[in-house]
Amino acid sequence: MLLAQRQSKRLTITQIAKEAGVSTTTVSKVLNQLPGVGEQTRARIQAMIEQHDYVQNHAARHLRKGQSGLIDLVIMRLEGGYDIGIMKGVQEVLEESGHRLVISTTNEDEDIERRWLRRIQDQATDGVLLLLPYERIGIADTLMAHNIPVIAIGDRNEPTTAYPTIGSTIWLGGYTATEYLISLGHRRIGIITGPLHLTTSRARLAGYREALERANIPVDPTLICEGNYLLGDGVQQTFALLKHPDPPTAIFAGNDAQAAGVYQALYQHNIRIPDLMSVIGFDDVTYAAQMSPPLTTIHQPLVEMGKMAANLLLRLIAGQTLESNHVELSTSLVLRTSCAPPRQESLPI
Amino acid sequence: MLLAQRQSKRLTITQIAKEAGVSTTTVSKVLNQLPGVGEQTRARIQAMIEQHDYVQNHAARHLRKGQSGLIDLVIMRLEGGYDIGIMKGVQEVLEESGHRLVISTTNEDEDIERRWLRRIQDQATDGVLLLLPYERIGIADTLMAHNIPVIAIGDRNEPTTAYPTIGSTIWLGGYTATEYLISLGHRRIGIITGPLHLTTSRARLAGYREALERANIPVDPTLICEGNYLLGDGVQQTFALLKHPDPPTAIFAGNDAQAAGVYQALYQHNIRIPDLMSVIGFDDVTYAAQMSPPLTTIHQPLVEMGKMAANLLLRLIAGQTLESNHVELSTSLVLRTSCAPPRQESLPI
């Protein structure tokens, strides 16, 4: 791994101390320009540090360049799902570049957003990553108006945006999920979408339709339910699907939170997954693997999206021009144990 | 709520613009000392802002006091469980105080920890919150040696520490969980502890013993299993408990991740919760309510612990003396649907 290779070229304090024949405290004093080290020793350690390209004072480096060394990540709400993967990826890149990651949450509160915008204009930031719903993305325009580099993470709702965006291949994910269920033998597949005014929700649904059409399975509109990406929507829409005169044998949930809701509704009716109902999710958040049974889902490369966003932001900060204003990373199918061939018996309801 | 009250005293840009009869852009220009506003208008808006005690330039405020306005939170690993609650609480307090939250993750990598320690000594920070396992807590000593205010979150392993720590009433939580199962009629209660070299794991077990002894139920050592707080431990130890000649009717998992493992093991054996087995967790992380069935668990007040830690750190930074070097907030029982009276039939295995 490149990261590990680059790290290994740097010497640790312990290694420098050993090579110089002094204590780590002495090396630390030199690094931090503290008193208590003889001039000769100091010069010798300093030379050794420079010789080994010991990158230590990132803050000073950034300040020399007129930069703060701070990158802001603004999240609507800390939920422990989608947000964690993105944060991990961003953190990994910034740990390597020596930037510090500042986290803010807005909780969809306009006052907090406004105050945050005010502060970010006053305060030092090298650039901003936004993880916000589309309704709030006006923030990006304000940042751009103040010449603050900005990149939005999460698929865009409009085909073009003034600021760069990082997303994943959502339509293909919807297609892959549905095609997989069809390959297991399913013909009646329910879908619980996200809000259908969002392009990303429509993309999942369009992928679902595409897979059905390719397999010559007619689209049954009574199997299409709209949710709001919340667990409760998964519960309610599953109850509705179970009341259908000809209920589906598989359910495709628009995100993993809704899939958790599908699980709860099925558990209440004692309908075993995958024996009596297959369930597939979308996102592959941390808890997907912790569900019972572990959830088969469409993996959004959240960590990689965070890394890509951070890397592109660093390039913007360095004054480079990006190849494209929108980048999509590939979704993929993660096979766990929540899908199986369709049931041969009727549902126990 | 105090937060809301304090916020409402400040004027928004819109309110100032309205009162001054100018556009919000004009107000923004004055706030950010940008050109394009006539001197008279600028003076009028400036006076209005000062009159209303419009707190905007936190960065400048902090710099005047020789502070950076930055608080660091160091997390071992971003997991989307315990960490999210703590982060939320810290964020809420810092949003109000006007500090910015810098997040670092160490991933238990000693090189990353060492580099982080080096940077934090070079770079501006007003104080540090640590969310790390005990083995790594030596970091706190280094920070203290550099006069950087530090508070550790999570229950301490040693009865005394040189730095302040924030925890919760773990022993009482273990007692409450077990007492609740006893109140439902359970007599054979399995427990999957954390690593028993940790005081906090032993505290849960001691609480379990205490509840059994108070109810005159003999402690059966064959029902006590040791885990490592990971999902896989929950799975494996549940399989072991199910092979017991006289298996328990309820399982107390040392944390919610292990409880998710208990769920998976029971699901594989088609043992319904709570009908055939009651399960109780510990922590009350975000996904506890998303499990099927929703997990009854011991709530650690994670958000409040984060808030308390941030508030105490701000007091340390202000040079105040804390009342105590260790503060515990109360755990509590959260009733969901994973516990019921003991089964009357035998297990289907």
Short mmCIF file of N, CA and C in Angstrom, two decimals, chain B residues 141-217:
data_model
loop_
_atom_site.label_atom_id
_atom_site.label_comp_id
_atom_site.label_asym_id
_atom_site.label_seq_id
_atom_site.Cartn_x
_atom_site.Cartn_y
_atom_site.Cartn_z
N ASP B 141 -0.72 11.27 29.53
CA ASP B 141 0.43 11.73 30.33
C ASP B 141 1.31 12.66 29.50
N THR B 142 1.54 12.29 28.24
CA THR B 142 2.37 13.13 27.36
C THR B 142 1.74 14.51 27.18
N LEU B 143 0.41 14.53 26.97
CA LEU B 143 -0.27 15.81 26.79
C LEU B 143 -0.14 16.67 28.04
N MET B 144 -0.33 16.03 29.21
CA MET B 144 -0.22 16.78 30.46
C MET B 144 1.18 17.34 30.65
N ALA B 145 2.18 16.55 30.25
CA ALA B 145 3.57 17.01 30.37
C ALA B 145 3.80 18.25 29.51
N HIS B 146 2.99 18.42 28.46
CA HIS B 146 3.10 19.60 27.60
C HIS B 146 2.06 20.67 27.96
N ASN B 147 1.46 20.52 29.14
CA ASN B 147 0.48 21.51 29.62
C ASN B 147 -0.71 21.67 28.68
N ILE B 148 -1.08 20.61 27.98
CA ILE B 148 -2.29 20.65 27.15
C ILE B 148 -3.43 20.04 27.97
N PRO B 149 -4.50 20.81 28.20
CA PRO B 149 -5.63 20.27 28.98
C PRO B 149 -6.19 19.02 28.31
N VAL B 150 -6.47 17.99 29.09
CA VAL B 150 -6.93 16.72 28.53
C VAL B 150 -7.97 16.08 29.44
N ILE B 151 -8.99 15.48 28.83
CA ILE B 151 -9.98 14.68 29.57
C ILE B 151 -10.22 13.40 28.80
N ALA B 152 -10.25 12.27 29.53
CA ALA B 152 -10.49 10.98 28.89
C ALA B 152 -11.96 10.58 29.08
N ILE B 153 -12.56 10.05 28.02
CA ILE B 153 -13.96 9.63 28.06
C ILE B 153 -14.01 8.11 28.03
N GLY B 154 -14.88 7.54 28.84
CA GLY B 154 -14.95 6.09 28.97
C GLY B 154 -14.45 5.75 30.35
N ASP B 155 -14.99 4.69 30.94
CA ASP B 155 -14.64 4.46 32.33
C ASP B 155 -13.19 4.05 32.49
N ARG B 156 -12.59 4.59 33.50
CA ARG B 156 -11.17 4.37 33.77
C ARG B 156 -10.95 2.94 34.25
N ASN B 157 -9.75 2.47 34.02
CA ASN B 157 -9.41 1.13 34.46
C ASN B 157 -8.75 1.16 35.83
N GLU B 158 -8.13 2.27 36.17
CA GLU B 158 -7.46 2.41 37.46
C GLU B 158 -8.32 3.28 38.36
N PRO B 159 -8.29 3.01 39.67
CA PRO B 159 -9.11 3.82 40.56
C PRO B 159 -8.70 5.29 40.58
N THR B 160 -7.44 5.60 40.29
CA THR B 160 -7.06 7.01 40.22
C THR B 160 -6.25 7.25 38.94
N THR B 161 -6.45 8.43 38.37
CA THR B 161 -5.69 8.81 37.19
C THR B 161 -5.21 10.24 37.39
N ALA B 162 -4.15 10.60 36.68
CA ALA B 162 -3.59 11.95 36.83
C ALA B 162 -4.45 12.97 36.09
N TYR B 163 -5.27 12.49 35.14
CA TYR B 163 -6.08 13.38 34.31
C TYR B 163 -7.56 13.07 34.59
N PRO B 164 -8.45 14.02 34.33
CA PRO B 164 -9.87 13.79 34.60
C PRO B 164 -10.47 12.78 33.62
N THR B 165 -11.42 12.00 34.10
CA THR B 165 -12.10 11.00 33.27
C THR B 165 -13.61 11.11 33.48
N ILE B 166 -14.34 10.81 32.40
CA ILE B 166 -15.81 10.82 32.42
C ILE B 166 -16.28 9.42 32.12
N GLY B 167 -17.12 8.86 32.97
CA GLY B 167 -17.63 7.53 32.71
C GLY B 167 -19.10 7.44 33.06
N SER B 168 -19.59 6.21 33.19
CA SER B 168 -20.97 6.03 33.64
C SER B 168 -21.02 4.91 34.67
N THR B 169 -22.14 4.78 35.31
CA THR B 169 -22.28 3.84 36.43
C THR B 169 -22.43 2.41 35.91
N ILE B 170 -21.29 1.82 35.56
CA ILE B 170 -21.25 0.50 34.92
C ILE B 170 -21.74 -0.61 35.85
N TRP B 171 -21.26 -0.61 37.08
CA TRP B 171 -21.64 -1.67 38.02
C TRP B 171 -23.15 -1.68 38.20
N LEU B 172 -23.71 -0.48 38.37
CA LEU B 172 -25.15 -0.35 38.54
C LEU B 172 -25.88 -0.83 37.29
N GLY B 173 -25.30 -0.56 36.12
CA GLY B 173 -25.89 -1.03 34.87
C GLY B 173 -25.96 -2.55 34.82
N GLY B 174 -24.88 -3.20 35.23
CA GLY B 174 -24.86 -4.67 35.26
C GLY B 174 -25.90 -5.21 36.23
N TYR B 175 -26.03 -4.53 37.36
CA TYR B 175 -27.02 -4.92 38.36
C TYR B 175 -28.43 -4.74 37.80
N THR B 176 -28.70 -3.58 37.19
CA THR B 176 -30.04 -3.26 36.68
C THR B 176 -30.47 -4.25 35.61
N ALA B 177 -29.56 -4.57 34.68
CA ALA B 177 -29.88 -5.51 33.60
C ALA B 177 -30.29 -6.87 34.19
N THR B 178 -29.50 -7.36 35.12
CA THR B 178 -29.73 -8.69 35.69
C THR B 178 -31.00 -8.69 36.55
N GLU B 179 -31.16 -7.63 37.33
CA GLU B 179 -32.35 -7.53 38.19
C GLU B 179 -33.62 -7.53 37.33
N TYR B 180 -33.57 -6.86 36.19
CA TYR B 180 -34.74 -6.81 35.30
C TYR B 180 -35.08 -8.21 34.80
N LEU B 181 -34.07 -8.97 34.38
CA LEU B 181 -34.32 -10.33 33.90
C LEU B 181 -34.89 -11.20 35.03
N ILE B 182 -34.37 -11.02 36.23
CA ILE B 182 -34.88 -11.78 37.39
C ILE B 182 -36.34 -11.41 37.63
N SER B 183 -36.66 -10.12 37.50
CA SER B 183 -38.04 -9.68 37.74
C SER B 183 -39.02 -10.30 36.75
N LEU B 184 -38.51 -10.69 35.56
CA LEU B 184 -39.37 -11.35 34.56
C LEU B 184 -39.52 -12.84 34.87
N GLY B 185 -38.75 -13.34 35.84
CA GLY B 185 -38.88 -14.74 36.22
C GLY B 185 -37.67 -15.59 35.85
N HIS B 186 -36.65 -15.00 35.23
CA HIS B 186 -35.48 -15.78 34.83
C HIS B 186 -34.65 -16.17 36.06
N ARG B 187 -34.15 -17.42 36.03
CA ARG B 187 -33.26 -17.90 37.07
C ARG B 187 -31.91 -18.33 36.49
N ARG B 188 -31.95 -18.76 35.23
CA ARG B 188 -30.71 -19.16 34.56
C ARG B 188 -30.37 -18.10 33.51
N ILE B 189 -29.46 -17.22 33.90
CA ILE B 189 -29.11 -16.08 33.05
C ILE B 189 -27.64 -16.19 32.63
N GLY B 190 -27.42 -16.35 31.33
CA GLY B 190 -26.04 -16.37 30.83
C GLY B 190 -25.51 -14.96 30.71
N ILE B 191 -24.20 -14.78 30.88
CA ILE B 191 -23.59 -13.45 30.68
C ILE B 191 -22.37 -13.62 29.78
N ILE B 192 -22.27 -12.74 28.77
CA ILE B 192 -21.08 -12.69 27.92
C ILE B 192 -20.38 -11.39 28.25
N THR B 193 -19.32 -11.48 29.02
CA THR B 193 -18.63 -10.29 29.53
C THR B 193 -17.68 -9.75 28.48
N GLY B 194 -17.07 -8.61 28.79
CA GLY B 194 -15.92 -8.13 28.03
C GLY B 194 -14.66 -8.76 28.61
N PRO B 195 -13.49 -8.38 28.13
CA PRO B 195 -12.22 -8.94 28.64
C PRO B 195 -12.11 -8.70 30.14
N LEU B 196 -11.89 -9.75 30.91
CA LEU B 196 -11.99 -9.62 32.36
C LEU B 196 -10.75 -9.01 33.03
N HIS B 197 -9.76 -8.59 32.21
CA HIS B 197 -8.67 -7.82 32.81
C HIS B 197 -9.03 -6.34 32.88
N LEU B 198 -10.16 -5.96 32.25
CA LEU B 198 -10.61 -4.57 32.30
C LEU B 198 -11.58 -4.37 33.46
N THR B 199 -11.33 -3.32 34.23
CA THR B 199 -12.19 -3.02 35.37
C THR B 199 -13.65 -2.86 34.94
N THR B 200 -13.87 -2.24 33.78
CA THR B 200 -15.25 -1.99 33.36
C THR B 200 -15.97 -3.29 32.99
N SER B 201 -15.23 -4.29 32.50
CA SER B 201 -15.86 -5.58 32.24
C SER B 201 -16.20 -6.26 33.57
N ARG B 202 -15.26 -6.17 34.52
CA ARG B 202 -15.47 -6.78 35.83
C ARG B 202 -16.63 -6.12 36.56
N ALA B 203 -16.82 -4.81 36.34
CA ALA B 203 -17.90 -4.08 37.01
C ALA B 203 -19.26 -4.61 36.56
N ARG B 204 -19.41 -4.88 35.24
CA ARG B 204 -20.66 -5.45 34.74
C ARG B 204 -20.92 -6.81 35.41
N LEU B 205 -19.88 -7.64 35.47
CA LEU B 205 -20.01 -8.98 36.04
C LEU B 205 -20.34 -8.90 37.53
N ALA B 206 -19.71 -7.96 38.23
CA ALA B 206 -19.97 -7.80 39.66
C ALA B 206 -21.42 -7.38 39.89
N GLY B 207 -21.95 -6.52 39.02
CA GLY B 207 -23.35 -6.11 39.11
C GLY B 207 -24.28 -7.30 38.90
N TYR B 208 -23.93 -8.14 37.94
CA TYR B 208 -24.69 -9.37 37.64
C TYR B 208 -24.73 -10.27 38.88
N ARG B 209 -23.54 -10.49 39.48
CA ARG B 209 -23.46 -11.33 40.69
C ARG B 209 -24.30 -10.75 41.82
N GLU B 210 -24.20 -9.44 41.99
CA GLU B 210 -24.91 -8.76 43.07
C GLU B 210 -26.42 -8.98 42.96
N ALA B 211 -26.95 -8.85 41.73
CA ALA B 211 -28.40 -9.02 41.53
C ALA B 211 -28.81 -10.45 41.83
N LEU B 212 -28.00 -11.41 41.36
CA LEU B 212 -28.33 -12.82 41.62
C LEU B 212 -28.31 -13.10 43.11
N GLU B 213 -27.27 -12.60 43.79
CA GLU B 213 -27.15 -12.87 45.23
C GLU B 213 -28.29 -12.25 46.02
N ARG B 214 -28.67 -11.05 45.66
CA ARG B 214 -29.79 -10.40 46.35
C ARG B 214 -31.07 -11.20 46.18
N ALA B 215 -31.20 -11.90 45.02
CA ALA B 215 -32.41 -12.70 44.77
C ALA B 215 -32.23 -14.14 45.21
N ASN B 216 -31.14 -14.40 45.94
CA ASN B 216 -30.85 -15.76 46.43
C ASN B 216 -30.77 -16.79 45.30
N ILE B 217 -30.23 -16.37 44.17
CA ILE B 217 -30.00 -17.31 43.07
C ILE B 217 -28.51 -17.60 43.04
#
